JSON list of C-alpha atoms in Angstrom, two decimals:
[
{"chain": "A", "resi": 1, "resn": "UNK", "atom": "CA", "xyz": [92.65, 113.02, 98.69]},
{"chain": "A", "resi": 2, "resn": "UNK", "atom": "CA", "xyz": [90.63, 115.83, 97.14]},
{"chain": "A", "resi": 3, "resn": "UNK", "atom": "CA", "xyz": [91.31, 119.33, 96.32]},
{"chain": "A", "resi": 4, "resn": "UNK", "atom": "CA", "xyz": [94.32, 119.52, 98.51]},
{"chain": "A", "resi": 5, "resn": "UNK", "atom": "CA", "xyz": [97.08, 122.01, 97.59]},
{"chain": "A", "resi": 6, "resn": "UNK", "atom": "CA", "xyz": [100.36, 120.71, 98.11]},
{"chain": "A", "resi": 7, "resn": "UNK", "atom": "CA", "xyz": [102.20, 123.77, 100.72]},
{"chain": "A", "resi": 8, "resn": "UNK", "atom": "CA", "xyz": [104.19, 123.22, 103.43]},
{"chain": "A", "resi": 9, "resn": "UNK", "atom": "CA", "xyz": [105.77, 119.60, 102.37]},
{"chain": "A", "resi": 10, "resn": "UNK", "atom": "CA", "xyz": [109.20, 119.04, 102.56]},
{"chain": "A", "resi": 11, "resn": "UNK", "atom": "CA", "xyz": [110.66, 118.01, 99.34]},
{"chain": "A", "resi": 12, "resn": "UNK", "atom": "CA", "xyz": [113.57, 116.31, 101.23]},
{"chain": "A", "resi": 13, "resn": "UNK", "atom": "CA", "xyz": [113.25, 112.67, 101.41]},
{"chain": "A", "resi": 14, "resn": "UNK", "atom": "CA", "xyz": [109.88, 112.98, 99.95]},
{"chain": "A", "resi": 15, "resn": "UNK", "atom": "CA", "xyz": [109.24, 109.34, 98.39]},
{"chain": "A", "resi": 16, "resn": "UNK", "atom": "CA", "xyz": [106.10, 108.26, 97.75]},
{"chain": "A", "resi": 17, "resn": "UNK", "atom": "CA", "xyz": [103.40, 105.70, 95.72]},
{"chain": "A", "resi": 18, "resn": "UNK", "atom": "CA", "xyz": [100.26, 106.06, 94.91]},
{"chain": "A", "resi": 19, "resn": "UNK", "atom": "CA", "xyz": [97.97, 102.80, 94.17]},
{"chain": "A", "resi": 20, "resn": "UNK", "atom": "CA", "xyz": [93.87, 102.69, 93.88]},
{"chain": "A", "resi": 21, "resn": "UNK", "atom": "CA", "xyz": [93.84, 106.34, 95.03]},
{"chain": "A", "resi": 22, "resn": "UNK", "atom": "CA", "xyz": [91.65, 109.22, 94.46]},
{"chain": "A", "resi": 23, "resn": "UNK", "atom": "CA", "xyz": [93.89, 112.11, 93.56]},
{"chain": "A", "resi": 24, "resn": "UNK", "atom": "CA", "xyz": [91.15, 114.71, 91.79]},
{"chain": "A", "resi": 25, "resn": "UNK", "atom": "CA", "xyz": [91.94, 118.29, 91.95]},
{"chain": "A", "resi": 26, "resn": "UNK", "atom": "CA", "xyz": [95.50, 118.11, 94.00]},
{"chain": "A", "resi": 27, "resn": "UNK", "atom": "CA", "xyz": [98.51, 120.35, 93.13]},
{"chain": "A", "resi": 28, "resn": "UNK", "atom": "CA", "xyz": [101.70, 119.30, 93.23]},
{"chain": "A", "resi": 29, "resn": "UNK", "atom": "CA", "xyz": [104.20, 121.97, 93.09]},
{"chain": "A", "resi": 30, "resn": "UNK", "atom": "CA", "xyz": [107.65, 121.36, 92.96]},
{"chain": "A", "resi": 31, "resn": "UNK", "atom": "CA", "xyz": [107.87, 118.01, 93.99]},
{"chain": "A", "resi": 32, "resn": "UNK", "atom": "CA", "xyz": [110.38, 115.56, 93.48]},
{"chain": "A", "resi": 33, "resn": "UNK", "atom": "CA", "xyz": [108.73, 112.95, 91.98]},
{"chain": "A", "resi": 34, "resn": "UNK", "atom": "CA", "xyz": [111.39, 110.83, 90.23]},
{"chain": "A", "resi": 35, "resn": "UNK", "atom": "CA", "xyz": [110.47, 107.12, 90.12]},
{"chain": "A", "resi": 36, "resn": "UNK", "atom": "CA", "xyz": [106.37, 107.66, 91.70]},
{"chain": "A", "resi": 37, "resn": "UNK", "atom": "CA", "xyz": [104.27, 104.76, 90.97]},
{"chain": "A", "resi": 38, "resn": "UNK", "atom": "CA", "xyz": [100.98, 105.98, 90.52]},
{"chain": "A", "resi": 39, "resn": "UNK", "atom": "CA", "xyz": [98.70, 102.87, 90.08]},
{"chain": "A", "resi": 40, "resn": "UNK", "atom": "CA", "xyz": [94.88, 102.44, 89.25]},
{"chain": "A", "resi": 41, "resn": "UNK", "atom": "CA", "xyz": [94.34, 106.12, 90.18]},
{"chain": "A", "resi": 42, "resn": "UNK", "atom": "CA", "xyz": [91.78, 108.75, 89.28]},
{"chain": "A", "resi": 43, "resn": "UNK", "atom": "CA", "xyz": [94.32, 111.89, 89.36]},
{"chain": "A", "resi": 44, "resn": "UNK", "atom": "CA", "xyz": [91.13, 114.51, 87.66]},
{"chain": "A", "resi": 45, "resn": "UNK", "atom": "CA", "xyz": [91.83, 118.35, 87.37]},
{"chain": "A", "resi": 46, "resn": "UNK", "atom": "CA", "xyz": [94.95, 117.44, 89.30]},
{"chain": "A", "resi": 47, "resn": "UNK", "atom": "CA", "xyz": [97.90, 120.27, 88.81]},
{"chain": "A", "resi": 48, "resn": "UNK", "atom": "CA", "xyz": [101.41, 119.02, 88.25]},
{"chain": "A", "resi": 49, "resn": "UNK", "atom": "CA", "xyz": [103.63, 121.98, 88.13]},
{"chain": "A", "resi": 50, "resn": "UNK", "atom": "CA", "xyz": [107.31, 122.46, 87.65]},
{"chain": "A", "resi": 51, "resn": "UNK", "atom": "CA", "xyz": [107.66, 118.63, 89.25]},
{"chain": "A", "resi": 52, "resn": "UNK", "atom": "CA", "xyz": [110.43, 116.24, 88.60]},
{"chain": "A", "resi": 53, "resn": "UNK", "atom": "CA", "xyz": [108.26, 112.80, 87.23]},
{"chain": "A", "resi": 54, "resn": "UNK", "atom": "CA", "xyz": [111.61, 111.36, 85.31]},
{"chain": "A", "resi": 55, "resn": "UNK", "atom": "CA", "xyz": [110.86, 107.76, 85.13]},
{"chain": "A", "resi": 56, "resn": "UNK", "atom": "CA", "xyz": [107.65, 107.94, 86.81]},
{"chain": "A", "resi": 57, "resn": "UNK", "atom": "CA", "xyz": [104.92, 105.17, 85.83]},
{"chain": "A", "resi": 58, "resn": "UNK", "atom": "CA", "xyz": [101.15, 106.21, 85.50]},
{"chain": "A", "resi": 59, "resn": "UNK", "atom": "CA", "xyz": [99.67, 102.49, 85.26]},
{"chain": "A", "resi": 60, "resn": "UNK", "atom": "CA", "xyz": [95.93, 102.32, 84.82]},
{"chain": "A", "resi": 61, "resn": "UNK", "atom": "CA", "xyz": [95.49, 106.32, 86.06]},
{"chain": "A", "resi": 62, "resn": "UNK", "atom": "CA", "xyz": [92.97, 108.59, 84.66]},
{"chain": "A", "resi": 63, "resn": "UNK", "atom": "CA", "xyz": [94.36, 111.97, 84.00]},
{"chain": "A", "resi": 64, "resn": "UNK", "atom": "CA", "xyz": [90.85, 113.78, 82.38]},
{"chain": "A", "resi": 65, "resn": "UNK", "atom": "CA", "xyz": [91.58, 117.41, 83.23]},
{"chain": "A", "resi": 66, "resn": "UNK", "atom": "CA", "xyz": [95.04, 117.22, 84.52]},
{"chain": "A", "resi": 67, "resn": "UNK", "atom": "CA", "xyz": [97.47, 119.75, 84.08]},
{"chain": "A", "resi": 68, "resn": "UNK", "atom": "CA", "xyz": [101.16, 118.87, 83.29]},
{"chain": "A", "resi": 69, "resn": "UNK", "atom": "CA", "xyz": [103.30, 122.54, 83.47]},
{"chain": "A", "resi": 70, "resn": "UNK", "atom": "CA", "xyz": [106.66, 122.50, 82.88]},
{"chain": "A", "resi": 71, "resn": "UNK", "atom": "CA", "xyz": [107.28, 119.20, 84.26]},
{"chain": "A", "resi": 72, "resn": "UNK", "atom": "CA", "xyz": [110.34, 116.50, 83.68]},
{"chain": "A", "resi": 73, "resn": "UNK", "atom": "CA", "xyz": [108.54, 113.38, 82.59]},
{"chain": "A", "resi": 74, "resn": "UNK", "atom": "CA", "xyz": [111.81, 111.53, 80.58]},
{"chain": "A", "resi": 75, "resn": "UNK", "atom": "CA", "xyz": [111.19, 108.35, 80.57]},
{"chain": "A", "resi": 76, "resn": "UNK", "atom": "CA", "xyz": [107.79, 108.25, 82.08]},
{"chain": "A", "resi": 77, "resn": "UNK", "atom": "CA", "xyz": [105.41, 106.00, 81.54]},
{"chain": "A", "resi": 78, "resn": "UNK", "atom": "CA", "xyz": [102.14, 106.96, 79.75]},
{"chain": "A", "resi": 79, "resn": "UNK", "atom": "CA", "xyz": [101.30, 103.56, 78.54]},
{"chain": "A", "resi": 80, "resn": "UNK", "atom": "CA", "xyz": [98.39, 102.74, 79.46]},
{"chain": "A", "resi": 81, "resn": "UNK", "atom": "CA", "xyz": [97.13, 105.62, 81.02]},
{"chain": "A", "resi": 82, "resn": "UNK", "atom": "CA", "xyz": [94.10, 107.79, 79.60]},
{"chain": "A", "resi": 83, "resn": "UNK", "atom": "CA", "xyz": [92.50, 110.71, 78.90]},
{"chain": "A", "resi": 84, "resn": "UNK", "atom": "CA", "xyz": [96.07, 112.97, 79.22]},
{"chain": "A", "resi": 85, "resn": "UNK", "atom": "CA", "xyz": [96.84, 116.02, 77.90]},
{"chain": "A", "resi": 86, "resn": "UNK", "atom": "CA", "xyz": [100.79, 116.49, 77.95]},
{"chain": "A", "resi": 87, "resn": "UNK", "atom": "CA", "xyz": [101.62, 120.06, 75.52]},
{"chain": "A", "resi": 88, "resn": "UNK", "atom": "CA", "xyz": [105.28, 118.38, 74.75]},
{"chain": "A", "resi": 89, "resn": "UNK", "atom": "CA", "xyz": [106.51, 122.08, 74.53]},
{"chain": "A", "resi": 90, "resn": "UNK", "atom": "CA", "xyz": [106.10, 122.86, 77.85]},
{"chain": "A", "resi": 91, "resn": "UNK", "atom": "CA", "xyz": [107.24, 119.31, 79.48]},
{"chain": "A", "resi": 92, "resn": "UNK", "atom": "CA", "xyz": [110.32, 117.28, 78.90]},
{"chain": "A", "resi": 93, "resn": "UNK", "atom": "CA", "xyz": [109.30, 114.34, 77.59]},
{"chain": "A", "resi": 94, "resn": "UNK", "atom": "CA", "xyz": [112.56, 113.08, 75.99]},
{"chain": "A", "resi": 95, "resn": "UNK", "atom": "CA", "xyz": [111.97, 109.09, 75.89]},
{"chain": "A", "resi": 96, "resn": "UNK", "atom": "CA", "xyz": [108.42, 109.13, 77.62]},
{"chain": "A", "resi": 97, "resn": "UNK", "atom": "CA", "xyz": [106.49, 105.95, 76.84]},
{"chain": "A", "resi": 98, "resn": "UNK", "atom": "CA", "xyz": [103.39, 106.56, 74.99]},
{"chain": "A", "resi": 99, "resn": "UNK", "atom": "CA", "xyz": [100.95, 103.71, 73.15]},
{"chain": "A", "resi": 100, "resn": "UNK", "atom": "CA", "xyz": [99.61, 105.26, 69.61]},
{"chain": "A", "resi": 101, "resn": "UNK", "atom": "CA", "xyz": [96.00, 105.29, 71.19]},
{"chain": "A", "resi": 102, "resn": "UNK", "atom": "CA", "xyz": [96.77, 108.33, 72.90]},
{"chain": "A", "resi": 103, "resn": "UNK", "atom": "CA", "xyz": [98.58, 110.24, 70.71]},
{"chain": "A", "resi": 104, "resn": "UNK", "atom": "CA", "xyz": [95.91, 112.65, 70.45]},
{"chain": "A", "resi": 105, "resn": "UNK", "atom": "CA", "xyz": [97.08, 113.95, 74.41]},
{"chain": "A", "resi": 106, "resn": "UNK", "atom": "CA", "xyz": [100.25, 115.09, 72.74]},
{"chain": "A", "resi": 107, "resn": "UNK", "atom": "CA", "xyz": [98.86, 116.46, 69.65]},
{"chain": "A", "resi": 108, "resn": "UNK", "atom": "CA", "xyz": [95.63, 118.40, 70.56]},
{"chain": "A", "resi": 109, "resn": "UNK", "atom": "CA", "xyz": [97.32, 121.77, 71.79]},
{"chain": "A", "resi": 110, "resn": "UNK", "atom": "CA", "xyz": [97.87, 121.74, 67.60]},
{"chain": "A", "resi": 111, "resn": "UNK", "atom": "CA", "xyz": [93.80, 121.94, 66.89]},
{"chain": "A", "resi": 112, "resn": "UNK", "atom": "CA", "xyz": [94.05, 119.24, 64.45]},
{"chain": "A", "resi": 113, "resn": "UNK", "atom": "CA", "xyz": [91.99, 116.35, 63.41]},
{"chain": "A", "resi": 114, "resn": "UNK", "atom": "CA", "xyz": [93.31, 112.73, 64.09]},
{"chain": "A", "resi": 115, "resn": "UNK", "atom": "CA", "xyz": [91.17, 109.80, 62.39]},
{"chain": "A", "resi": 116, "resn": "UNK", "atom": "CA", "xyz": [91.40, 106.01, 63.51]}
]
């Protein structure tokens, strides 16, 4: 799927997974997206906005580009995703899984400089 903006969907009953998919420049608005696998996935310039991701699991997904606004992403999992860029002021992130490579996604809204 590319450049598709999320509309007219139903967020009743919406349950979905994603595995080996091409998600670039999609915008999910809204969506209840508690428990979404997303797995081996280029999600690029993708827009995630006001969404529900509690618990979610982003497994092998690159996120370059992608926008988190205002999501809930408690107890997601960022683990061994790459190339996010989560502002943790804007998104709940209480108890999100994160590996200490990719710290940086969390810190770089604070224009710092993080050595290895």
């Amino acid at each position: 799927m590319l450049g598709i903006k999320q509309a007219e969907i139903s967020p009743l009953l919406l349950e979905v997974s994603f595995e080996g998919c091409l998600l670039n420049m999609i915008q999910f608005e809204q969506l209840p997206l508690r428990k979404t696998s997303f797995n081996n996935c280029q999600i690029q310039e993708a827009i995630f906005l006001n969404c529900n991701l509690q618990e979610s699991i982003f497994d092998d997904c690159d996120l370059r580009d992608t926008l988190f606004q205002n999501c809930d992403l408690r107890k997601a999992d960022f683990r061994w995703a790459q190339h996010y860029i989560i502002h943790p002021m804007e998104n709940n992130i209480k108890g999100a899984k994160f590996r200490s490579e990719g710290l940086h996604g969390l810190l770089q809204h604070l224009d710092i400089q993080i050595e290895h």
